Coordinates of C-alpha atoms in Angstrom, one line a residue:
Chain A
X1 CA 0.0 0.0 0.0
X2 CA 1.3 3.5 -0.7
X3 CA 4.6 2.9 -1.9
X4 CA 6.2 3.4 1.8
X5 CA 9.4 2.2 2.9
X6 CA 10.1 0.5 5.5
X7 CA 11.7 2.9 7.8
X8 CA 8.5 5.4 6.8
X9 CA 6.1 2.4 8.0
X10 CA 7.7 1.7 11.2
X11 CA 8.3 5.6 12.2
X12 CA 4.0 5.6 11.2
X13 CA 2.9 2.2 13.1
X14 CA 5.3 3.7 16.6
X15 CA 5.6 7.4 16.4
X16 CA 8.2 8.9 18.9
X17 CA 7.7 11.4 20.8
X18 CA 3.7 12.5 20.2
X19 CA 2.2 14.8 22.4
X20 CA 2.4 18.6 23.8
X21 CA 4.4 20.4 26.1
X22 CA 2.7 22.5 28.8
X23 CA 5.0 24.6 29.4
X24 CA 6.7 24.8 26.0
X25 CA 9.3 27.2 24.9
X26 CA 8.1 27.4 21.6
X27 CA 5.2 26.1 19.5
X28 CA 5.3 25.8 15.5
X29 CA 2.3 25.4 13.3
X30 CA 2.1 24.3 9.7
X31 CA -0.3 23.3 7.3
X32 CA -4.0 23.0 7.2
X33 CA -6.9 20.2 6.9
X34 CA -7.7 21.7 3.7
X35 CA -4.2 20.1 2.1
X36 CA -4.3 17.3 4.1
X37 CA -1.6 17.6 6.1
X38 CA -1.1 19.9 9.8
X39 CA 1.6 19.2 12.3
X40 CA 2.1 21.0 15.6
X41 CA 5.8 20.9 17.0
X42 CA 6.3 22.1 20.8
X43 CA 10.1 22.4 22.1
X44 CA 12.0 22.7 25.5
X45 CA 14.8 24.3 25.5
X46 CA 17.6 24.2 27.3
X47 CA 21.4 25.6 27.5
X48 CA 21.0 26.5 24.1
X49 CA 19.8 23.0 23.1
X50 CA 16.5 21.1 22.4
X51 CA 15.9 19.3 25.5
X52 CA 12.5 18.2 24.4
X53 CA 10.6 17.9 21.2
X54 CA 7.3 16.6 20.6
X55 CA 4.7 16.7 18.1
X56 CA 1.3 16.1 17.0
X57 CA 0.1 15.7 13.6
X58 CA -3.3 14.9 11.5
X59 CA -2.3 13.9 8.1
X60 CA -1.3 10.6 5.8
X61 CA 1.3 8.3 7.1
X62 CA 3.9 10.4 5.6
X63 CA 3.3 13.1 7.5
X64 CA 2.9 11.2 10.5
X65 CA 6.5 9.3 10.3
X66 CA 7.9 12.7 8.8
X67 CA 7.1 14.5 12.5
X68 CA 8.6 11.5 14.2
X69 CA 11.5 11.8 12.3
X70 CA 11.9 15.1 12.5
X71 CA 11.6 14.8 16.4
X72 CA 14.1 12.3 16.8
X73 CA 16.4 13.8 14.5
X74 CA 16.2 17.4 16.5
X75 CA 16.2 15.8 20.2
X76 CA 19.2 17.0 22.1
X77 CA 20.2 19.2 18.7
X78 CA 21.3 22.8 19.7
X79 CA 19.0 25.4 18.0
X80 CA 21.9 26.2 15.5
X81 CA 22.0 22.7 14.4
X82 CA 18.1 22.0 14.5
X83 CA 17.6 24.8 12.4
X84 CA 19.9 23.3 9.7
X85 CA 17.7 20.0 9.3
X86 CA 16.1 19.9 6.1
X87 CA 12.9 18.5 4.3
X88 CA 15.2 16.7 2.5
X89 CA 17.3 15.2 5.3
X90 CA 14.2 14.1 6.5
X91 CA 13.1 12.3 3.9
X92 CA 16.5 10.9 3.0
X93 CA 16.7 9.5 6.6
X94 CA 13.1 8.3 6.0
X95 CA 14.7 6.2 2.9
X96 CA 12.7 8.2 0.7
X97 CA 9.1 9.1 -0.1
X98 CA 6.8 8.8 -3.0
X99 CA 7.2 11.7 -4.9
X100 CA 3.5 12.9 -4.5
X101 CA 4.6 13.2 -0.8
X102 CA 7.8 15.1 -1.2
X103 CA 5.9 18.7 -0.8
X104 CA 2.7 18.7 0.8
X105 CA 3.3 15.9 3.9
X106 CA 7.2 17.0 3.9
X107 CA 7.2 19.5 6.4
X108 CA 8.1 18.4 9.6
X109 CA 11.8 20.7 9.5
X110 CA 9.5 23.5 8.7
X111 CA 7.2 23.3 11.7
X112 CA 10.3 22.6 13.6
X113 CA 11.9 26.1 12.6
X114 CA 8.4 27.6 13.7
X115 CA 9.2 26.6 17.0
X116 CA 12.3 27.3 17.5
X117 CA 11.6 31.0 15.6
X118 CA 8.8 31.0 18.1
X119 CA 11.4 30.5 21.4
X120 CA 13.6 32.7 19.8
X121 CA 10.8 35.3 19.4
X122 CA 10.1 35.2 22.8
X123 CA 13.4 35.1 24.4
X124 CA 13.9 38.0 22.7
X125 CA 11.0 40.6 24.2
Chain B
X1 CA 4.3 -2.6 2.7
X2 CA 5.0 -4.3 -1.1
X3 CA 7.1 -6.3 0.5
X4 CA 4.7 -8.2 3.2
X5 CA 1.6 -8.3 0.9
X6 CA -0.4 -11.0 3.7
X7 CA -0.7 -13.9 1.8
X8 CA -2.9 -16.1 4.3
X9 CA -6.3 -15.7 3.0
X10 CA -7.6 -16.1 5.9
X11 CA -7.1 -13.3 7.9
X12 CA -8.2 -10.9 4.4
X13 CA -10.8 -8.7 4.4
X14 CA -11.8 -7.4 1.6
X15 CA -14.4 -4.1 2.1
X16 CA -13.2 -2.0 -1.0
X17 CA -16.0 -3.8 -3.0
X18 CA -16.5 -0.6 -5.0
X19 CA -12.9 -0.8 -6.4
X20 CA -13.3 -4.3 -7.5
X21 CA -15.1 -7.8 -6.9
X22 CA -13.8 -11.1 -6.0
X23 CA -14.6 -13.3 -9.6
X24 CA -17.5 -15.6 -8.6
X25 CA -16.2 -19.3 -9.0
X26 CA -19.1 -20.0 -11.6
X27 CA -17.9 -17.2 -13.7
X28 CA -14.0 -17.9 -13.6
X29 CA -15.2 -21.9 -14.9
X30 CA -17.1 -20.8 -17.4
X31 CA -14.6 -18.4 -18.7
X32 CA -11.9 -21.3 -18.5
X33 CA -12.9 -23.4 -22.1
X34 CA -12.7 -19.9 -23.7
X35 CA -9.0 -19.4 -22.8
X36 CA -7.2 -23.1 -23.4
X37 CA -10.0 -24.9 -25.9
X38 CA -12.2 -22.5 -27.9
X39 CA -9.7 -19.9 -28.4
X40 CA -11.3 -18.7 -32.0
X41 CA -12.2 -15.3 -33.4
X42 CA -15.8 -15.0 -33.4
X43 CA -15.4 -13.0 -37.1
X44 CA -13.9 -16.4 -38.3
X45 CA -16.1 -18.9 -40.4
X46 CA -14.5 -22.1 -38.8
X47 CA -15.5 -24.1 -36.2
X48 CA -13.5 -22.5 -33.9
X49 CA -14.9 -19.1 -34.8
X50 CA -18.6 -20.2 -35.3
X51 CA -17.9 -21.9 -31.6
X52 CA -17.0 -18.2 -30.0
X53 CA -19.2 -16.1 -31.3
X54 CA -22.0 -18.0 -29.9
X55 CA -20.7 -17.6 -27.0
X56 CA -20.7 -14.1 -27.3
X57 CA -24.5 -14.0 -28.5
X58 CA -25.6 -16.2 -25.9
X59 CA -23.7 -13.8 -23.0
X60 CA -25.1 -11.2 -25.0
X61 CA -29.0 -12.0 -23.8
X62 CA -27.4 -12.7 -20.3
X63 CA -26.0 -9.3 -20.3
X64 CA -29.3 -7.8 -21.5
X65 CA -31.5 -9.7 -19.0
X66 CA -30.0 -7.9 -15.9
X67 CA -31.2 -4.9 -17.4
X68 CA -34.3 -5.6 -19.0
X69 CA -32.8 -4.8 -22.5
X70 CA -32.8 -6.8 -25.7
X71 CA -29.8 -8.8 -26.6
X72 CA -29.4 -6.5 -29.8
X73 CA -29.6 -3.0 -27.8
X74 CA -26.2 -4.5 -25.8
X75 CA -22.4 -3.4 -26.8
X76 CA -19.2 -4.8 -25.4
X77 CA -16.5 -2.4 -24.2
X78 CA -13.3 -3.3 -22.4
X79 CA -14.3 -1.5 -19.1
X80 CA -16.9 0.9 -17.4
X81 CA -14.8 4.1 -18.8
X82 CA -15.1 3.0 -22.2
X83 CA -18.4 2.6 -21.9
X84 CA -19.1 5.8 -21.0
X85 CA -17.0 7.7 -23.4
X86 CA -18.5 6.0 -26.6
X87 CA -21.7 6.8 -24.7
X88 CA -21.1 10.3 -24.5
X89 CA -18.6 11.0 -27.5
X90 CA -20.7 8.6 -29.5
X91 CA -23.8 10.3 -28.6
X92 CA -23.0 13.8 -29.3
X93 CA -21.6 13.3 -32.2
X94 CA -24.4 11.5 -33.8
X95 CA -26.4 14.9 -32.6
X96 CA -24.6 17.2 -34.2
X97 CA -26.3 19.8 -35.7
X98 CA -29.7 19.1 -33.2
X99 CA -27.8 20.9 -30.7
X100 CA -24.5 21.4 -28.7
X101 CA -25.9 21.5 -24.6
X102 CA -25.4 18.4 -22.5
X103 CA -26.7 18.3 -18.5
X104 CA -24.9 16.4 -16.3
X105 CA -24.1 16.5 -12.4
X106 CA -21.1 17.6 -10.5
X107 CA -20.7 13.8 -8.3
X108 CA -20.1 11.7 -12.3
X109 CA -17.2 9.7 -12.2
X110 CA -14.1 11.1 -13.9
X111 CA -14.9 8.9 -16.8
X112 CA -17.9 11.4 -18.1
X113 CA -16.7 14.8 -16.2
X114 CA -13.6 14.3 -18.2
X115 CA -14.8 13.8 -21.8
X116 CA -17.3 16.6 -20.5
X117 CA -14.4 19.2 -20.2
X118 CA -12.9 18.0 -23.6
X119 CA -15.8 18.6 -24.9
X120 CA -16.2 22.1 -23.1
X121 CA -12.9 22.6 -25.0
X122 CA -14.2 21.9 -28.2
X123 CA -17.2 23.9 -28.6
X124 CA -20.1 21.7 -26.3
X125 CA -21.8 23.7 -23.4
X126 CA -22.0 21.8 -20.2
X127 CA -24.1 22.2 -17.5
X128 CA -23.8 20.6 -14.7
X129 CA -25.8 19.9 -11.5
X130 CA -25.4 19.8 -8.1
X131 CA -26.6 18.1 -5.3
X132 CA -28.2 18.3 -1.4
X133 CA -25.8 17.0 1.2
X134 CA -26.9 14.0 1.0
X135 CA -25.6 13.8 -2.7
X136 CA -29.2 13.4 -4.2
X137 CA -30.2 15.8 -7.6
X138 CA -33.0 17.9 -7.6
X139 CA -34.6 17.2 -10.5
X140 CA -35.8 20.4 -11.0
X141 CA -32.4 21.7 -11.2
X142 CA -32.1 19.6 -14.4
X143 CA -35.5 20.8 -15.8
X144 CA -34.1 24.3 -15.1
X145 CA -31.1 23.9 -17.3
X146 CA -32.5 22.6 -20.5
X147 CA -32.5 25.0 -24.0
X148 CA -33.0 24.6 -27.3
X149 CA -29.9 23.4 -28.0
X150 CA -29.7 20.7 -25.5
X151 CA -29.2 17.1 -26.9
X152 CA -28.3 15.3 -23.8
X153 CA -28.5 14.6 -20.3
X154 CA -25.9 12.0 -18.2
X155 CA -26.9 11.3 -14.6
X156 CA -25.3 8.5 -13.0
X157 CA -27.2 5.3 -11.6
X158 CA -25.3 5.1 -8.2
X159 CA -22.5 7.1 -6.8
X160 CA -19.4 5.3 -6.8
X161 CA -18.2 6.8 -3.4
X162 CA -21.1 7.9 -0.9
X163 CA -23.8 5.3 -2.8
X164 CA -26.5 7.4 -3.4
X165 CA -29.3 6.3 -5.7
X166 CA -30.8 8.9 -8.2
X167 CA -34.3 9.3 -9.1
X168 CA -33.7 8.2 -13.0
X169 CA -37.8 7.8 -13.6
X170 CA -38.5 11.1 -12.9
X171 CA -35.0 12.7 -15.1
X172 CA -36.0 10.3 -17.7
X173 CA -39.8 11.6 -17.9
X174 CA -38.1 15.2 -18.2
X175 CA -36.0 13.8 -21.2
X176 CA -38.8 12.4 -22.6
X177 CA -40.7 15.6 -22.7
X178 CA -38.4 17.5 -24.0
X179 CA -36.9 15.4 -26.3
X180 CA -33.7 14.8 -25.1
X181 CA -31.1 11.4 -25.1
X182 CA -31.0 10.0 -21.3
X183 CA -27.7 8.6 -20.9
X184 CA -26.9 7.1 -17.1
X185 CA -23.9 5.7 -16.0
X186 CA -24.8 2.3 -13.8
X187 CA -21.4 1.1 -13.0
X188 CA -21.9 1.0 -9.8
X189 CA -26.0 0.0 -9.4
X190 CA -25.8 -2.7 -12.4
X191 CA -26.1 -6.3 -10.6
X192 CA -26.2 -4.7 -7.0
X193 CA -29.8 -3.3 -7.5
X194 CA -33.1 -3.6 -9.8
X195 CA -32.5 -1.9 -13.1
X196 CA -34.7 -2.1 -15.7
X197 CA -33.7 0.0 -18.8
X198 CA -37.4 0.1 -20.3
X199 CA -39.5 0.9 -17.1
X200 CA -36.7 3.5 -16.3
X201 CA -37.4 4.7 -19.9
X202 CA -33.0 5.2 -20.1
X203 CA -31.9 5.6 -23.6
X204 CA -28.2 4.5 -22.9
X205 CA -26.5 2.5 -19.9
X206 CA -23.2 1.9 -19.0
X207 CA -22.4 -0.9 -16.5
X208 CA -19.0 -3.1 -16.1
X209 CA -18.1 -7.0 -15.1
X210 CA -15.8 -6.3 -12.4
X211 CA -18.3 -4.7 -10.2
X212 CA -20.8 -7.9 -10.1
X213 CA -18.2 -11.1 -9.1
X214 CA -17.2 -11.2 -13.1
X215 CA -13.7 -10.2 -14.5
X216 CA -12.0 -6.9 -15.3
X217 CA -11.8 -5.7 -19.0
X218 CA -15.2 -6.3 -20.3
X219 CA -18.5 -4.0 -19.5
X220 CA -20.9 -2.4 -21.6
X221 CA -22.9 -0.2 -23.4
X222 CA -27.0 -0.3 -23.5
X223 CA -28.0 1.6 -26.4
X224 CA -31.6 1.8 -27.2
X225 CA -32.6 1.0 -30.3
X226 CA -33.4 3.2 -32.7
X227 CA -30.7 5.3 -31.1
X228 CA -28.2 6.9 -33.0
X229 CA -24.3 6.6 -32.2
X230 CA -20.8 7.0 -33.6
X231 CA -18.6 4.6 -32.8
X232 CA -15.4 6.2 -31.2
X233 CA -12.8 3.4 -32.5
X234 CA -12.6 2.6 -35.9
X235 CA -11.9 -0.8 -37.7
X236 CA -13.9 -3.9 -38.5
X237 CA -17.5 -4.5 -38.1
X238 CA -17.6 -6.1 -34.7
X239 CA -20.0 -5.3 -32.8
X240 CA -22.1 -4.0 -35.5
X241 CA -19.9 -1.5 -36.1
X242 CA -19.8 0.5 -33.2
X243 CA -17.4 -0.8 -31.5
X244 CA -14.4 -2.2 -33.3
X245 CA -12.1 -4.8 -32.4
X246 CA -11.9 -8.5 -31.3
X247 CA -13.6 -9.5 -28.8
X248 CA -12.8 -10.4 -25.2
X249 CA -14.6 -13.7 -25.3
X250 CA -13.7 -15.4 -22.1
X251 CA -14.6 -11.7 -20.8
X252 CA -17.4 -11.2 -22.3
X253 CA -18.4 -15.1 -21.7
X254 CA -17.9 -14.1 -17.7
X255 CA -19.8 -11.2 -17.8
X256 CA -22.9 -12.7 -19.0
X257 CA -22.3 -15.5 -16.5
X258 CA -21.9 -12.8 -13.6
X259 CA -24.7 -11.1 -14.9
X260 CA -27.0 -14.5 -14.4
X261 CA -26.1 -14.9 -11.7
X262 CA -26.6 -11.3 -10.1
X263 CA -29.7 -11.3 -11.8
X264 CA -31.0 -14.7 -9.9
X265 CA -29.8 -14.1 -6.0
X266 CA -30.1 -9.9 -6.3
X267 CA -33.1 -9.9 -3.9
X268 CA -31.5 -12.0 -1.9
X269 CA -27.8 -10.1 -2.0
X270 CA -29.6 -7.0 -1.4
X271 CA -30.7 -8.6 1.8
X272 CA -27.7 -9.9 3.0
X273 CA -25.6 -6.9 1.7
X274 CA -27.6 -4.7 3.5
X275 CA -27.9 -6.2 6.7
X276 CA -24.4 -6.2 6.8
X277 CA -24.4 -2.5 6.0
X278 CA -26.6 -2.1 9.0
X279 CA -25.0 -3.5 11.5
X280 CA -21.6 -1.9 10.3
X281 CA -23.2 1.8 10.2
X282 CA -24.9 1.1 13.7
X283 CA -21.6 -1.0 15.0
X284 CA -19.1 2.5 14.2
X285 CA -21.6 4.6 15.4
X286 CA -22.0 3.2 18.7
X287 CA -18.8 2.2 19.0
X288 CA -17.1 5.9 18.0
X289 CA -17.7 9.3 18.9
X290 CA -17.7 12.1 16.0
X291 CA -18.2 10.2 12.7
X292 CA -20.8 10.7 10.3
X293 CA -22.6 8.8 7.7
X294 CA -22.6 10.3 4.8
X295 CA -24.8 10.0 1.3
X296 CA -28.7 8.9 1.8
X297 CA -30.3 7.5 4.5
X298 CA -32.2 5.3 2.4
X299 CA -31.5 6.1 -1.3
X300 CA -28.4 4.2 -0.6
X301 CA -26.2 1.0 -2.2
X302 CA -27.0 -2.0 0.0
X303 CA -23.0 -2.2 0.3
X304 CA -22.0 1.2 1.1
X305 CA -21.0 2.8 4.6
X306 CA -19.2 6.0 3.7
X307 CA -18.2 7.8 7.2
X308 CA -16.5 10.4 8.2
X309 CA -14.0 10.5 11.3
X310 CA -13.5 13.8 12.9
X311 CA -10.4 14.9 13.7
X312 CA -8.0 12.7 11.6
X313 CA -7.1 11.9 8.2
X314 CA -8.2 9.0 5.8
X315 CA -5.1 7.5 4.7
X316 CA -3.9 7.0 8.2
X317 CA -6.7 4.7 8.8
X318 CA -6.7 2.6 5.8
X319 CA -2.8 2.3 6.1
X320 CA -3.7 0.4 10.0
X321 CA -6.2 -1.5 8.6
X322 CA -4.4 -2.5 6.1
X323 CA -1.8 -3.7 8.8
X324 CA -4.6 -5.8 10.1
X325 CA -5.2 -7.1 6.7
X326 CA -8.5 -5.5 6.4
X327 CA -8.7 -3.1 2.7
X328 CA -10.9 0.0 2.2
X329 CA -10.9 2.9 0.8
X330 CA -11.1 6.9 1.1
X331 CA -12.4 10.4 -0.2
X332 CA -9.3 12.1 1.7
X333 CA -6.6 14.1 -0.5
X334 CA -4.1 12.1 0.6
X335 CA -4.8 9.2 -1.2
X336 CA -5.5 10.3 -4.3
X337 CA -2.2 11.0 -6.8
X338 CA -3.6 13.9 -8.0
X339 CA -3.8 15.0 -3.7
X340 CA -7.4 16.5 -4.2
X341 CA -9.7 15.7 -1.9
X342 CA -12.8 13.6 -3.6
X343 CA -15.3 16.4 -5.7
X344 CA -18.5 14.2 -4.7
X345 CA -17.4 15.0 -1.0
X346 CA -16.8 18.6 -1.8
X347 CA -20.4 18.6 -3.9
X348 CA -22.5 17.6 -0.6
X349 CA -20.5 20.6 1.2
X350 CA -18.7 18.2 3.9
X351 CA -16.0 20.1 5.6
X352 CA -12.2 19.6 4.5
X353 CA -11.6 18.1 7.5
X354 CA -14.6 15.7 7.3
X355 CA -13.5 14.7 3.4
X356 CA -10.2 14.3 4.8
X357 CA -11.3 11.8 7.7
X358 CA -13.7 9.9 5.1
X359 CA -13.6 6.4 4.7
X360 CA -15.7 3.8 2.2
X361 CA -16.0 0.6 3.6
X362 CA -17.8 -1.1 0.0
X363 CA -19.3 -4.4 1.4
X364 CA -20.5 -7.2 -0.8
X365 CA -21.9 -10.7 -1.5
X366 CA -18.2 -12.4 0.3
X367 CA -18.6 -10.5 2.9
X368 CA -19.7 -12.0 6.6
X369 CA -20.9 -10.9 9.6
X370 CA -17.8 -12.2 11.5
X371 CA -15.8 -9.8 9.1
X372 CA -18.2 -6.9 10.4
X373 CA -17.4 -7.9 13.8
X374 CA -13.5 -8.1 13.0
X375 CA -13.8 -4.6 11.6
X376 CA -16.4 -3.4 14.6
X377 CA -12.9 -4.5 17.1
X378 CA -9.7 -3.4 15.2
X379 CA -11.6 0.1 14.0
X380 CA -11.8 2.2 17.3
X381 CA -8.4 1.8 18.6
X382 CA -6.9 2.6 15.6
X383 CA -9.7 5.9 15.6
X384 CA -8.3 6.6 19.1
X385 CA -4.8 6.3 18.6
X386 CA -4.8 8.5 15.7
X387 CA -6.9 11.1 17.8
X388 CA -4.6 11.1 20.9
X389 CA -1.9 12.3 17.3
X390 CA -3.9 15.1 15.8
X391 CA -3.6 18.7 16.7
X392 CA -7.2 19.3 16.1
X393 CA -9.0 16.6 18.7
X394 CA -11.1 17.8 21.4
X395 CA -12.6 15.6 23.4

C-alpha cells in the first residue's frame, strides 16, 4: 500500500515522541486540513539545546512518520544545528518518499523552525 | 508494505468492493474453455470461430437480462470508462447539428466529467448539476437547465463513493418531454440493484463486469434501439460496427455468467448486503464518537458505509487497517495521486476536515458478519490512537 518504505512504515505504526508540552518554549504550526496535512511541533529548550521535542500531527502516514523523524532527528540538537535539518534530510533519513509526498506531507523541518523561531521570538521581548 | 503483501487468505478482508469484486467461482469456470479450448475469433467462419461467437451472443441476452434490454440494444466495451465515453462521445456526435448543450451533475465519475471538459474545450456547453448533502439531484435543477440546444443529459445510476441512488424515472420523464437522449452511467447499481432499462425509460446505460463477481476488461454499453451513435474506434465490423475490435470472449463469456447470476440471488444479496451495511453503520456509530454517515439514509447502495472521522485523516486509517489485513478505501486528499480531496465530497458541502477523515468501507456478496465484527474491534483503537496524534481533537 502507498509505496512506503520501511523505515516510513515503522516511524508511522510507533511514532516517537507525540504529544504537547505545557509549558513549551516554543510552538510551531504548519499546514491545514484543507491540504491534508497539519503538524504542531512544541520544544523545551535548554542551554541553548533542544531538551524536548514533541509533536502532533493529522495527516497521511507520511506526515505522520515525517514528525517522528523530525523529532528524533532534533532531540538534544542545539537550535543552530536544528535549524539546519532539512525537508530533505528528513526524507532521505526516511529512505525516501513517494514523490507525491515530497511537498505537501514534507514539512516536519519547517514546523520545527516555527518553533524554534517561536522560542527565539520570545526570548527575545 | 509491497514487500509483506499477507498472503494467508484467511485473515483478508476485503471491504473495498466498490474498487473491485472477488470473480464468482461460476464465472472464472465458465470463462476457462474460452481461454485453453475455444480460443477462436468470433469474425472467423471455422468451427473454432462459429464456436466463440455464440458464446458471445448467448452472453449477450445474459447481459441484457439484468437490465431488461434486448440482446441486440447491448455493446461490449473493455471497461466501465469505455463505456461511457463512446456513450457520450458517441452520442453527441451523432447529434450534431440538433444541438450542442449536455446536462450532467457535479458527483459523475471522472470517466464522463472528463470527456465533459474536452468537450467544453471543443465547442459543447456543459451544465452541470449539483446536489443536497446527502448527494441526491433535484430534478428540478435539471429541468431548469434545459434549451434549445440541448441534446443530452448524463446522470449517474449510483455514486461510486457515498452510494446514493438517483431518481432516474423522474430525469428520464423530463428527457422524454423535452426530447432529449438519457444517458446514465450504472457502473456502480448494475447487478447490485433492480435496473430495468425500459420501465426507467433510459436511452443509454453503462455498466461493467468487475463490479458484479465477473472479471475486469469487459463491460458495456445499452444503447436503445433506434438510437443513434458513432462509434469512437474505428476498424472492423464487430460489434455492428460501433465498437471495433476483437472481442474479449472469455470476458465477455464471464460477464454474461456474472450477470445471471446477479440477476438470480439480487433480492436475496440486497438482503444480505444490507444487513451487513446495517450492523456496520450502527456498530461505528456506537462504538465511536464524531463520525458521520454520509450520502442517503435510504437512497443508498446495500454495500456502502461511507463515514466520516473527525479529527484525523483518511489515509492514516486505511494504512492500519491494512496492517490488520483489512482493505478500504477513502475520499481524503491524501490518497488520491492527483492530492485533491474527492469532488462528490466537496459537492454535498462536507468540511475539508470531514472529506479528509472519510472512509468507504464497499461491502459485498463475500462478505460475513464475522468480518463486520472483525472490523467493529480493530476500527476504534486505531480511531483513538490517531486522535490522541492530531492537533485538532477535542474531546
Amino acid at each position: 500500500m502507498a509505496a512506503y518504505s520501511k523505515k516510513v512504515m515503522e516511524h508511522f505504526m510507533n511514532p516517537r515522541n507525540v504529544g504537547e508540552i505545557k509549558d513549551a518554549d516554543g510552538i510551531g504550526e504548519i499546514g491545514n486540513p484543507v491540504c491534508g496535512d497539519m503538524m504542531s511541533f512544541y520544544i523545551k529548550v535548554k542551554d541553548n539545546k533542544l531538551e524536548d521535542v514533541k509533536f502532533k500531527t493529522f495527516g497521511c502516514g507520511a506526515a505522520i512518520a515525517v514528525s517522528s523523524m523530525v523529532s528524533e532527528a532534533a532531540k538534544g540538537k542545539t537550535l543552530d544545528e536544528a535549524l539546519r535539518i532539512t525537508n530533505k534530510d528528513i526524507a532521505k533519513k526516511l529512505g525516501g518518499l513517494p514523490k507525491n509526498k515530497l511537498h505537501c506531507s514534507n514539512l516536519g523541518a519547517d514546523a520545527l523552525h516555527k518553533a524554534i523561531k517561536d522560542y527565539l521570538d520570545k526570548k527575545g521581548k | 508494505m509491497n514487500s509483506k503483501i499477507r498472503k494467508d487468505n484467511k485473515k483478508r478482508i476485503f471491504f473495498d468492493n466498490a474498487s473491485a469484486t472477488r470473480i464468482d467461482d461460476r464465472v472464472f469456470k465458465e470463462m476457462e474453455s474460452y481461454f485453453r479450448e475455444n480460443y477462436g475469433n468470433p469474425s472467423s467462419l471455422h468451427d473454432f470461430g462459429e464456436l466463440a461467437k455464440s458464446a458471445v451472443e448467448s452472453a449477450r441476452k445474459k447481459v441484457a437480462n439484468l437490465i431488461g434490454a434486448s440482446a441486440e440494444e447491448i455493446y461490449f466495451t473493455s471497461c466501465g470508462t469505455e463505456s461511457n465515453n463512446l456513450a457520450l462521445w458517441g452520442l453527441v456526435r451523432a447529434l450534431k447539428g440538433k444541438g450542442n448543450h449536455i446536462i450532467s451533475s457535479v458527483i459523475e465519475h471522472y470517466s464522463v466529467l472528463n470527456p465533459l471538459k474536452e468537450m467544453k474545450k471543443n465547442g459543447w456547453n456543459i451544465s452541470l448539476v449539483p446536489v443536497d448533502e446527502c448527494g441526491l439531484i433535484n430534478t428540478k435543477d435539471i429541468e431548469n437547465e434545459i434549451t434549445d440546444s440541448t441534446i443530452l443529459i448524463s446522470i449517474m445510476h449510483a455514486n461510486n463513493e457515498i452510494g446514493t441512488i438517483q431518481k432516474l424515472k423522474e430525469i428520464s420523464l423530463i428527457a422524454k418531454k423535452n426530447n432529449i437522449i438519457f444517458h446514465s452511467d450504472g457502473v456502480a447499481a448494475a447487478g447490485i440493484i433492480p435496473v430495468n432499462v425500459r420501465e426507467l425509460g433510459i436511452d443509454a446505460y453503462s455498466f461493467s463486469a468487475q463490479q458484479l463477481h465477473g472479471p475486469k476488461g469487459v463491460a458495456a454499453l445499452f444503447i436503445k434501439k433506434g438510437t443513434r451513435i458513432k462509434p469512437i474506434f474505428l476498424g472492423g465490423t464487430q460489434e455492428k460496427g460501433r465498437r471495433a475490435g476483437t472481442e474479449n470472449v472469455p470476458g465477455i463469456v464471464g460477464f454474461g455468467k456474472a450477470c445471471e447470476l446477479a440477476k438470480i440471488k439480487m433480492e436475496d444479496n440486497i438482503k444480505y448486503i444490507s444487513k451487513l451495511r446495517d450492523n456496520l453503520i450502527n456498530g461505528i456509530i456506537n462504538k465511536v464518537k464524531n463520525v458521520k454517515l454520509n450520502g442517503h439514509a435510504t437512497d443508498r447502495l446495500p454495500g456502502n458505509v461511507h463515514i466520516s472521522f473527525k479529527y484525523i485523516e483518511g489515509e492514516s486509517i486505511l494504512l492500519m487497517l491494512n496492517m490488520e489485513g483489512i482493505a478500504a478505501a477513502s475520499g481524503s486528499s491524501c490518497t488520491s495521486q492527483a492530492l485533491k480531496s474527492s469532488h462528490v465530497l466537496n459537492a454535498i458541502g462536507l468540511s475539508p476536515t470531514m472529506a479528509q477523515g472519510s472512509v468507504l468501507f464497499s461491502l459485498g456478496k463475500y462478505n460475513t458478519v464475522e468480518e463486520v465484527s472483525r472490523l467493529l474491534e480493530v476500527l476504534p483503537p486505531i480511531v483513538k490512537r490517531l486522535r490522541e496524534m492530531s492537533p485538532i481533537y477535542k474531546e
